[in-house]
Coordinates of C-alpha atoms in Angstrom, one line a residue:
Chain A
X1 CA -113.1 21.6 -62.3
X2 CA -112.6 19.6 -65.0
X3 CA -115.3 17.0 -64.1
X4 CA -118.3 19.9 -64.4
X5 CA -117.0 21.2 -67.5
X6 CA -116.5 18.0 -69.1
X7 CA -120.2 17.3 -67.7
X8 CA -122.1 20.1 -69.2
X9 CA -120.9 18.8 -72.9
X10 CA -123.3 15.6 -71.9
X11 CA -122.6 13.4 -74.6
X12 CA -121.6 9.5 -73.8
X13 CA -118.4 10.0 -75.4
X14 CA -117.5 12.6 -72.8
X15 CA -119.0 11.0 -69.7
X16 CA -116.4 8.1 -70.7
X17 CA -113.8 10.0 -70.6
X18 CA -115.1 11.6 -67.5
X19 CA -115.1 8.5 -65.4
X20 CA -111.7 7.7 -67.0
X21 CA -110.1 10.7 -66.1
X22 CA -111.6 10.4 -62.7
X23 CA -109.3 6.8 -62.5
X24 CA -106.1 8.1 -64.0
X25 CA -106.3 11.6 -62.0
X26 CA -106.5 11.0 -58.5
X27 CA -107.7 14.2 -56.1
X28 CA -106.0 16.2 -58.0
X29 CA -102.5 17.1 -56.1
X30 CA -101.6 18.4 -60.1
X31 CA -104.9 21.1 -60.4
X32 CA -102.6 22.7 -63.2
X33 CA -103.2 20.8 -65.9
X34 CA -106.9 20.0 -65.8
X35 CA -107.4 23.9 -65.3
X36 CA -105.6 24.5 -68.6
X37 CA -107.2 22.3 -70.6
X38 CA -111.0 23.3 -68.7
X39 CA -110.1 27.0 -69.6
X40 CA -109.2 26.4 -73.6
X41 CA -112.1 24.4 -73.6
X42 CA -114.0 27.7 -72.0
X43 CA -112.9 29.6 -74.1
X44 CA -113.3 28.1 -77.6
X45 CA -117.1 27.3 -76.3
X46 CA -117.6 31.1 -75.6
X47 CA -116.2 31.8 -78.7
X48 CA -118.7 30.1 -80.8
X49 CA -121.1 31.3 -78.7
X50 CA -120.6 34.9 -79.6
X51 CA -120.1 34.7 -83.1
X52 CA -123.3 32.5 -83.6
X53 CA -125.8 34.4 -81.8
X54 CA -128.9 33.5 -84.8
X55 CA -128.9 30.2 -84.0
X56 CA -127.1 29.7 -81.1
X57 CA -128.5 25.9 -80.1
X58 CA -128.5 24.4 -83.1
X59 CA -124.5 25.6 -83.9
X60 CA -124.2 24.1 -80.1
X61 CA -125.4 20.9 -81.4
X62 CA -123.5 20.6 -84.3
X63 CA -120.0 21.5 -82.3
X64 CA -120.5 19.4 -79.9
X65 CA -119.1 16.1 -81.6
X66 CA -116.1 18.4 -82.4
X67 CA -115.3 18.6 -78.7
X68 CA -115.7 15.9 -78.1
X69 CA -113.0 15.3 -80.2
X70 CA -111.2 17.3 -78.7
X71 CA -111.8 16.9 -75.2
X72 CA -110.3 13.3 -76.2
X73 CA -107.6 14.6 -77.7
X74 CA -106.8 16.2 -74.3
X75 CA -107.4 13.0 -72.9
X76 CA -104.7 11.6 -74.7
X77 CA -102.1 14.2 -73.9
X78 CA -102.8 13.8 -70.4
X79 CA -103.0 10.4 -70.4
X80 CA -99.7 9.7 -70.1
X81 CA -100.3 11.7 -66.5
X82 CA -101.1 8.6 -63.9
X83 CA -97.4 8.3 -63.3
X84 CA -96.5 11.6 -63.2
X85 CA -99.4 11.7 -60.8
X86 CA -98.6 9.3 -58.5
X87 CA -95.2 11.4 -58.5
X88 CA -96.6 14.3 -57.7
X89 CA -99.0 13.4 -55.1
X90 CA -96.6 13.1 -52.6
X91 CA -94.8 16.7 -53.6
X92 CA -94.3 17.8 -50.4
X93 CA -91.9 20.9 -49.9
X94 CA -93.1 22.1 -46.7
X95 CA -92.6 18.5 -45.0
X96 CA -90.3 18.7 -42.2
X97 CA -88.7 16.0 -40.3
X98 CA -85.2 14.8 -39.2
X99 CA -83.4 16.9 -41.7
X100 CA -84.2 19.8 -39.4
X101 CA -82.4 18.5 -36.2
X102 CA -79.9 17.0 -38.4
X103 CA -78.9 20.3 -40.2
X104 CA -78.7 22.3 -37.1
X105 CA -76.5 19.9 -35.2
X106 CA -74.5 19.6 -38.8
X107 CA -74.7 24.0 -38.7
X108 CA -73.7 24.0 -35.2
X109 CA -70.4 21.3 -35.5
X110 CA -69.2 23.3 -38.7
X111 CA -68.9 26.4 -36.5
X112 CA -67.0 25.2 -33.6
X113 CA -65.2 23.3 -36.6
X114 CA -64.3 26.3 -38.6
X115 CA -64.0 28.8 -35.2
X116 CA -60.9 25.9 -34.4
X117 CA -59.3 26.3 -37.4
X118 CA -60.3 29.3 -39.3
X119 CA -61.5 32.1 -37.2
X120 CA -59.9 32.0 -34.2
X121 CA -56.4 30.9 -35.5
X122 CA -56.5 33.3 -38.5
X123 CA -57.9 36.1 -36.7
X124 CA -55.0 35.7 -33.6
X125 CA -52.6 35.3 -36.5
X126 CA -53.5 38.5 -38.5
X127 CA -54.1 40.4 -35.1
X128 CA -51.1 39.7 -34.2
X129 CA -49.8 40.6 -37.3
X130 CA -51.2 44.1 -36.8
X131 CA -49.7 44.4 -33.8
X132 CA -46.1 43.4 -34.8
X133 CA -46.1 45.9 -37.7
X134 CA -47.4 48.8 -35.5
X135 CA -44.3 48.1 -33.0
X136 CA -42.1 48.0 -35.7
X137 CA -43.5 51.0 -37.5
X138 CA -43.6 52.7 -33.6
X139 CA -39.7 51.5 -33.5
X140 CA -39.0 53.4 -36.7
X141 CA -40.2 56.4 -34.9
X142 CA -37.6 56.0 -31.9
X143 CA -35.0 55.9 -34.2
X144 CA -35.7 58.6 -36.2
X145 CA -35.5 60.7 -32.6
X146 CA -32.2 59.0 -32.0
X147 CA -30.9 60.5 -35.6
X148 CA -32.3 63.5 -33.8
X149 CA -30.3 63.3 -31.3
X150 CA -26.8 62.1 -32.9
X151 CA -27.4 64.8 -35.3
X152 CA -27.5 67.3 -32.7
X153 CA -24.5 65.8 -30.8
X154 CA -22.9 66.0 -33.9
X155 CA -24.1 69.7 -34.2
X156 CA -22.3 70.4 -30.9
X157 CA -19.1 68.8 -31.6
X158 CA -18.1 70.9 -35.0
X159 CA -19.4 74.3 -32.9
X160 CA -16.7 73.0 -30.0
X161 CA -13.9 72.4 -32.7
X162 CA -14.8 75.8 -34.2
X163 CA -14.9 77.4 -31.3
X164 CA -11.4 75.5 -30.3
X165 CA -9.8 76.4 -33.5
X166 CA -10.8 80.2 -33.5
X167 CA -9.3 80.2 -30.1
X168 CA -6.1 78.8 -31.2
X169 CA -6.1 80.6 -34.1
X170 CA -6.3 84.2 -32.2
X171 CA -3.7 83.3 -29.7
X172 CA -1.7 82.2 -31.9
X173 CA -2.1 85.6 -33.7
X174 CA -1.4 87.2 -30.5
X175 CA 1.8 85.4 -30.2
X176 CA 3.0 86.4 -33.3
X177 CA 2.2 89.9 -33.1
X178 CA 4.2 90.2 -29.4
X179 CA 7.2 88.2 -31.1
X180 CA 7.0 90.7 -33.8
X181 CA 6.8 93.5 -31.5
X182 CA 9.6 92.7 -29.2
X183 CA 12.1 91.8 -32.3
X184 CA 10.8 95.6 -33.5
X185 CA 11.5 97.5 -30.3
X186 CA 14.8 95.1 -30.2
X187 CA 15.8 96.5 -33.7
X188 CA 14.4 100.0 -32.7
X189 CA 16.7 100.1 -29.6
X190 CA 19.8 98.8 -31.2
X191 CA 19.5 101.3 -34.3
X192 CA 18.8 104.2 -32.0
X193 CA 22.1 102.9 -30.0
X194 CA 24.1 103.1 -32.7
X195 CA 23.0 106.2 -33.9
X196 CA 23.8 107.6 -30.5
X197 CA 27.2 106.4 -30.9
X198 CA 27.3 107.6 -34.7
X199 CA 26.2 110.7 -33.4
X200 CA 29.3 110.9 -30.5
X201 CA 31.8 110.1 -32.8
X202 CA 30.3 112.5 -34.7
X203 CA 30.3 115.2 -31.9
X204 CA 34.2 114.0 -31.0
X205 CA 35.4 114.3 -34.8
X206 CA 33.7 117.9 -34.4
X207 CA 35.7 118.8 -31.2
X208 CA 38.8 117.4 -32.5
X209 CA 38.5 119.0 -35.7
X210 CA 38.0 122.4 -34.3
X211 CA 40.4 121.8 -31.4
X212 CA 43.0 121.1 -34.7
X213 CA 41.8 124.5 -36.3
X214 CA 41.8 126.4 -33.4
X215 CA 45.1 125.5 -33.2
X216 CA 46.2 126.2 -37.0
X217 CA 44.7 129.4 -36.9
X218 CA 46.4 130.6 -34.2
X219 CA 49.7 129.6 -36.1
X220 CA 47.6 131.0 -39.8
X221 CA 47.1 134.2 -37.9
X222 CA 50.9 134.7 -36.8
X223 CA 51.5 133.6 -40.4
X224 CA 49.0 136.3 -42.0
X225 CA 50.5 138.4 -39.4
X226 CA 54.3 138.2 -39.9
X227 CA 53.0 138.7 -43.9
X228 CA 51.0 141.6 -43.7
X229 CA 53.0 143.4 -41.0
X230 CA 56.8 142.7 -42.3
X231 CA 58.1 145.2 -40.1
X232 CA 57.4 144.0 -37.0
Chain B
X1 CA -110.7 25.1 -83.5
X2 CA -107.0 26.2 -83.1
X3 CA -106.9 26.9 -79.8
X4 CA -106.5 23.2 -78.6
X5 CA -103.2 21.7 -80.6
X6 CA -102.1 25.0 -78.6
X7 CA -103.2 24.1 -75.7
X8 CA -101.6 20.3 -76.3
X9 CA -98.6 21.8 -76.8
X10 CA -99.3 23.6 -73.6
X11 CA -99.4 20.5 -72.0
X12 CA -96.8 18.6 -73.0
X13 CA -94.6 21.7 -72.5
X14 CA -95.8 21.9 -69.1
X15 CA -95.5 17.7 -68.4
X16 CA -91.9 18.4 -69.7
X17 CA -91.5 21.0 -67.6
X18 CA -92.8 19.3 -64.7
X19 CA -89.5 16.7 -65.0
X20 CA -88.6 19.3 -62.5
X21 CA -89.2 17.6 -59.6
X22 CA -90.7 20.1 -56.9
X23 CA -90.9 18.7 -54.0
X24 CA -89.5 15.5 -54.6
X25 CA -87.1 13.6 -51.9
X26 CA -85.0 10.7 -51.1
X27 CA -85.9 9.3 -48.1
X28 CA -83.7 7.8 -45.4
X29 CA -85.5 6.5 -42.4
X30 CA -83.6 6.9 -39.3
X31 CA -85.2 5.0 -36.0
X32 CA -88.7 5.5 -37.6
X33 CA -88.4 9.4 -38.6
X34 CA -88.0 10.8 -41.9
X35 CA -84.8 12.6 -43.3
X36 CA -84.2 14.2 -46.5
X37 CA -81.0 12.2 -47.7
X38 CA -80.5 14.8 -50.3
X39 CA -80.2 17.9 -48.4
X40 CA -78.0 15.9 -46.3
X41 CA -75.6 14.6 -48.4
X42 CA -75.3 17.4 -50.4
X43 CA -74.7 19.3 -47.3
X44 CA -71.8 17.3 -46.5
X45 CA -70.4 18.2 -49.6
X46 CA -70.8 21.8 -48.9
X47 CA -69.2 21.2 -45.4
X48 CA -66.4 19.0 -46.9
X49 CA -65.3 21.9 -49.6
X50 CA -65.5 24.7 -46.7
X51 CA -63.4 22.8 -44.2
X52 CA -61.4 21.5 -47.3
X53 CA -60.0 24.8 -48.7
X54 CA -60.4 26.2 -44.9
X55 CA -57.5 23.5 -43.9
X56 CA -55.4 23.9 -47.1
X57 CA -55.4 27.3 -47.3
X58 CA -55.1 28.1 -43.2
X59 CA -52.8 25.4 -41.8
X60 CA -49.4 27.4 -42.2
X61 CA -50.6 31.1 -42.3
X62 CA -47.2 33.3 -43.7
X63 CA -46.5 37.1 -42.7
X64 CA -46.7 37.7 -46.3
X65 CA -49.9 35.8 -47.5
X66 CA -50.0 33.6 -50.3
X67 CA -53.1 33.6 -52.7
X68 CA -55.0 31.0 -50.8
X69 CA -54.4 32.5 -47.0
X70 CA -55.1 36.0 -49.0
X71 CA -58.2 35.0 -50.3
X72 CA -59.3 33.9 -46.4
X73 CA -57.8 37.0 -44.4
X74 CA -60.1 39.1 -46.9
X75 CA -63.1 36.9 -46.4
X76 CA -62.3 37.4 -43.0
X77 CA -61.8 40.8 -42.7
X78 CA -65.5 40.8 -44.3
X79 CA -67.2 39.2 -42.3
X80 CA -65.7 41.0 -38.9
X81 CA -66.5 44.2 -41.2
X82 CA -70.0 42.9 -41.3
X83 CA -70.0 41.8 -37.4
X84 CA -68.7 45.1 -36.3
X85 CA -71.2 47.5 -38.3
X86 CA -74.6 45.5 -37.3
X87 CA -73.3 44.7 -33.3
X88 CA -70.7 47.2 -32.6
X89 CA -67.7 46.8 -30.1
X90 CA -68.7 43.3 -28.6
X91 CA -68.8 41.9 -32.2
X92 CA -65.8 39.8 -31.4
X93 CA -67.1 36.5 -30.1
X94 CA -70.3 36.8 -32.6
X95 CA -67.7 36.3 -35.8
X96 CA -67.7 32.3 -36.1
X97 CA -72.1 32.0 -35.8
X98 CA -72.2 35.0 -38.5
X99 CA -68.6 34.2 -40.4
X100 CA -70.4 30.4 -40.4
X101 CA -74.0 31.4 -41.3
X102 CA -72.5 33.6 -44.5
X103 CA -69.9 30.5 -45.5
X104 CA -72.2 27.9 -45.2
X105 CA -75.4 29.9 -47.0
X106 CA -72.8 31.0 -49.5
X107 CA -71.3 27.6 -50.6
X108 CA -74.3 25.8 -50.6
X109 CA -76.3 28.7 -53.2
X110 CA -73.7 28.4 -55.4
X111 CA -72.9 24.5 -55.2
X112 CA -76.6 24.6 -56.4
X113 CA -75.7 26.6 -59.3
X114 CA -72.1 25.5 -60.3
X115 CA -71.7 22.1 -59.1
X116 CA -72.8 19.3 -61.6
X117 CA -75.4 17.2 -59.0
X118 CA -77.2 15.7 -61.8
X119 CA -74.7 13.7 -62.9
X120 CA -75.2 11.5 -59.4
X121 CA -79.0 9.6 -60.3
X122 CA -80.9 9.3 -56.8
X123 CA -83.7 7.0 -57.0
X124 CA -85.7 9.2 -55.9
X125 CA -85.7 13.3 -55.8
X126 CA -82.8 14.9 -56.9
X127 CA -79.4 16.6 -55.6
X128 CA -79.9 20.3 -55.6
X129 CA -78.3 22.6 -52.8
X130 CA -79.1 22.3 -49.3
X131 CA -81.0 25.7 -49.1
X132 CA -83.5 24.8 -51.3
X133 CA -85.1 22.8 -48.5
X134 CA -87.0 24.3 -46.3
X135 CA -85.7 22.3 -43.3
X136 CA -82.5 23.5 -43.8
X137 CA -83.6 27.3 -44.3
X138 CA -85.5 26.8 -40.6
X139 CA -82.6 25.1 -39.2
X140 CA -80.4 27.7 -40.0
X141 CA -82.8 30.8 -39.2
X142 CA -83.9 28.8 -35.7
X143 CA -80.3 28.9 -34.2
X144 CA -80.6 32.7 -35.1
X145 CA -83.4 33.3 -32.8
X146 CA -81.7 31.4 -30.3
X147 CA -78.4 33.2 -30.9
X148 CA -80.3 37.2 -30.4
X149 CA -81.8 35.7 -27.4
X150 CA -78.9 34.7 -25.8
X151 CA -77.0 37.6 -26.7
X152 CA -80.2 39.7 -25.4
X153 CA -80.0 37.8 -22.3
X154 CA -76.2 37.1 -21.2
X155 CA -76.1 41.3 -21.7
X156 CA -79.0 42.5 -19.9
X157 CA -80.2 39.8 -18.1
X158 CA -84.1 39.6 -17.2
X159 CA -84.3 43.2 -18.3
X160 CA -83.9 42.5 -21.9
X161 CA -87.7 41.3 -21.8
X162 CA -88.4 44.8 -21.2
X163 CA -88.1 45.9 -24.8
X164 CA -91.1 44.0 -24.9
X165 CA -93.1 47.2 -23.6
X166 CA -91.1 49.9 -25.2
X167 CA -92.0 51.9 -26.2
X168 CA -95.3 51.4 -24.9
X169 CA -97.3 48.6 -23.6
X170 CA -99.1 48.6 -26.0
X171 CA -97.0 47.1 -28.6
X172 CA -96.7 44.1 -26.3
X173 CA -98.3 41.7 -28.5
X174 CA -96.9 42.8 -31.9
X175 CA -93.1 42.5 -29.9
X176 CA -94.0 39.3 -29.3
X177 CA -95.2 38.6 -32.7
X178 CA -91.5 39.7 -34.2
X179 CA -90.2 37.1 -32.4
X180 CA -92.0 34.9 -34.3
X181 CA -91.9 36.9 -37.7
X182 CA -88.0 37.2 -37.8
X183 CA -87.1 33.2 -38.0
X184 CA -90.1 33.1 -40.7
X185 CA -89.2 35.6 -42.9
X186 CA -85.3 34.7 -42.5
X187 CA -86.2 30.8 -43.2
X188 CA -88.7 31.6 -46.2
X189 CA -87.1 34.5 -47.9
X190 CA -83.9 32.3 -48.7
X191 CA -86.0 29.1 -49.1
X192 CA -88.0 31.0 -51.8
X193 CA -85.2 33.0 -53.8
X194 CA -83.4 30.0 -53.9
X195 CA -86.0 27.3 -54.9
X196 CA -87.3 30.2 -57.2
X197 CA -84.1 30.2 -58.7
X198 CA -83.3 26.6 -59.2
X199 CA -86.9 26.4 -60.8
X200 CA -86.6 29.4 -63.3
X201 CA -82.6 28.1 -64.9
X202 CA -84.4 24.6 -65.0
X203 CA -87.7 26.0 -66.7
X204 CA -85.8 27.9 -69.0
X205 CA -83.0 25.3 -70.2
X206 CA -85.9 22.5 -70.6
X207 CA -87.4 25.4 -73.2
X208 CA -83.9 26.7 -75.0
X209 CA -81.6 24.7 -74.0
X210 CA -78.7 27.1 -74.8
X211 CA -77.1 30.3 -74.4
X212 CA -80.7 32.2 -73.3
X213 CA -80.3 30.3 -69.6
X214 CA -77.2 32.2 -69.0
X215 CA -78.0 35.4 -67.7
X216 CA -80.4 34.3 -65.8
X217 CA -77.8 31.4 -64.2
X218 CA -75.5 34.4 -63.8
X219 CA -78.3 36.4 -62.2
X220 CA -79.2 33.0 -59.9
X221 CA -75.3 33.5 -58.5
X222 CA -76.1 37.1 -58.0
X223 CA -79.0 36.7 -56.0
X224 CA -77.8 33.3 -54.3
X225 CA -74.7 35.6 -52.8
X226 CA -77.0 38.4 -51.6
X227 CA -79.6 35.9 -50.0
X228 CA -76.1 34.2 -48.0
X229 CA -75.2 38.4 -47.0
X230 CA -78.8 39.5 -46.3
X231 CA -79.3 36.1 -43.7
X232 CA -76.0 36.7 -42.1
X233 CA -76.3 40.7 -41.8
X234 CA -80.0 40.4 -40.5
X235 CA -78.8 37.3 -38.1
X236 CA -76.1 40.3 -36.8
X237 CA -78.5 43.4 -37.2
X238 CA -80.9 41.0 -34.8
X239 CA -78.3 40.3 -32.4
X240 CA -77.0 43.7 -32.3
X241 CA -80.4 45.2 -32.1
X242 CA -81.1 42.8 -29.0
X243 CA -77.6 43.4 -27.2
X244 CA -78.2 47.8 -27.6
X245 CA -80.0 50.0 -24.8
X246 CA -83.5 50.1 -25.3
X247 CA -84.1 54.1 -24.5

């Protein structure tokens, strides 16, 4: 690229340089650089071009010792190019060897590595982890049925009790009540006995009386008699 | 006649730039083939720090996890998270390959980005991370292929071939070619992000050398974790896809 370019400005000054940069730029493995400077150079050549139509060969002739110029300016900034060159020419990113192989077998030990002593160990551990917290949490169910149960049990005692107590409690109120009513009819029977015998006395004290006043009036009549009838 | 102190400025911009060195490697010879010593030492590094922190942080799990062993179980939990949604039920013995494809992608993106290599001078090349070589790219994305055959196989047997003509015969050839694309584009799409990446933080600190490289490093740690989740889900979503009935 550069080469034709730097051709078609045929002046001695440039064919120098020409052959020079042929030496210092071997086959190019760095196109980059030459087709930077070759497009600039492009360009500022069609520039003049266009603006200078009148006398377009004779504007062409009095440029061209100005690039040269600059064309050997470029050739000083790139001069400094041969090393980087010789860098560059053996650039190679799609080069594969050993390193391939190598990697893989490296790839390949790091995961029975890390399977030993991350993966399979962590993983067991935190399984087993899982597993110990879902029998505990499973445990915490059991016991929450045996609460059930106690509770109930405990349900079933206080109704026994209560059922125990009202028992008591009514025969004891049964008890009472016959006590009561035995010591009643007891009290009832002895009052009414005495009144009976109140009421004999009574009855006797009534006979004896009137027997005694049958008796004094029989002696009040002769009396009443003997008083009204004096006489006799 | 401005345009060329411009374009010298160009240049010298661009012979700065090129300080990055593309392509560039330190060369062991090993019984008369080549290896990249860089990719493999840094690779070591990458391995040493993974079984490292795996050691420290694994060697005496507790019921109640401390930060280390917390930090593990939850990478953990990830990764069988990630197993599980692209296989299914069988992911279980699939967790180390994907658990150590996502680990070892991971650590060596971000070593590139976060770990200091340019302090060590090579004489030659320079100490990037591993994944920024395409050797290591294929070497990881080869085993992958190898991995959805297998599971293809041990499954189905001789039959898993027949998803080769489902679901027609016709798409023989371009099932054959996906064998061929899926290593390719795994190996290629994280070689590119990730060189691409190295390239654009060291293009952009050689122009400003502060505070503008930033988000861009902070994007490169962004995309260098998505590259290590998108090879290991598509290394599962292959394997899964090859141990499922073919209807």
């Amino acid at each position: 690229m550069a080469s034709t370019v730097m051709a078609s400005s045929s002046s001695s000054a440039t064919s120098q340089f020409l052959s020079n940069g042929r030496r210092t730029c071997p086959p190019s493995p760095l196109p980059l650089i030459p087709k930077v400077v070759v497009a600039a150079a492009k360009s500022d050549f069609r520039r003049t071009a266009t603006t200078t139509k009148t006398s377009l060969p004779r504007r062409l002739l009095d440029s061209l010792p100005q690039k040269a110029a600059a064309i050997a300016a470029v050739a000083a900034a790139v001069s400094p190019l041969p090393a980087l060159a010789e860098q560059m020419e053996k650039a190679a990113l799609f080069d594969f060897n050993l390193t391939l192989p190598a990697i893989a077998v490296e790839f390949l030990l790091l995961m029975v590595a890390l399977d030993k002593l991350y993966f399979t160990p962590l993983g067991k551990f935190m399984d087993g982890r899982d597993s110990a917290i879902r029998a505990k949490l499973g445990d915490v169910k059991d016991t929450s049925e045996e609460v059930k149960q106690l509770e109930e049990q405990a349900a079933a005692v206080m109704r026994a009790a209560r059922a125990e107590i009202s028992a008591a409690l009514n025969e004891m109120k049964k008890e009472t009540s016959a006590e009561l009513e035995q010591k009643l009819a007891e009290g009832r029977k002895r009052v009414e006995a005495e009144l009976a015998e109140a009421l004999q006395n009574l009855e006797k004290q009534k006979e004896d009386t009137i027997k005694a006043l049958d008796s004094q009036i029989a002696a009040l009549g002769d009396e009443i008699v003997k008083k009204v009838l004096p006489i006799a | 006649m401005n345009v060329i102190p411009c374009s010298i400025k160009t240049l010298k911009g661009l012979y700065d730039i090129s300080g990055v060195e593309v392509g560039q490697h330190f060369y062991w010879q090993i019984g008369g083939l080549q290896i990249h010593a860089q990719v493999l030492i840094t690779s070591w590094v990458v391995i040493a720090i993974l079984l490292g922190s795996v050691i420290i942080a694994v060697r005496n799990p507790q019921t109640i996890p401390t930060d280390g062993q917390n930090f593990f179980e939850y990478v953990l939990e990830f990764i069988r998270d990630l197993s599980k949604t692209q296989i299914g039920e069988e992911y279980g013995p699939w967790v180390p390959f994907i658990g150590t494809m996502f680990l070892f992608i991971f650590v060596s993106n971000w070593s590139g980005a976060l770990l200091p290599w340019k302090i060590i001078q090579l004489p030659h090349g320079e100490l990037a991370a591993p994944t920024n070589d395409i050797n290591t790219t294929v070497a990881l994305a080869l085993p992958t292929s190898a991995a959805y055959f297998y599971a293809g196989l041990t499954k189905k047997g001789l039959g898993y071939f027949g998803k080769y003509i489902q679901p027609t015969p016709i798409l023989l050839p371009i099932n054959i070619l996906e064998d061929f694309t899926k290593p390719l584009s795994l190996s290629f799409r994280l070689f590119g992000n990730i060189l691409a990446d190295e390239l654009v933080v060291v293009v952009l600190v050689s122009l400003v050398p502060s505070v503008v490289p930033i988000p861009v490093m902070l994007l490169g740690l962004f995309t260098s974790g998505i590259q290590a989740l998108i090879f290991a889900t598509l290394a599962a979503a292959y394997i899964g896809e090859s141990m499922e009935g073919h209807h």
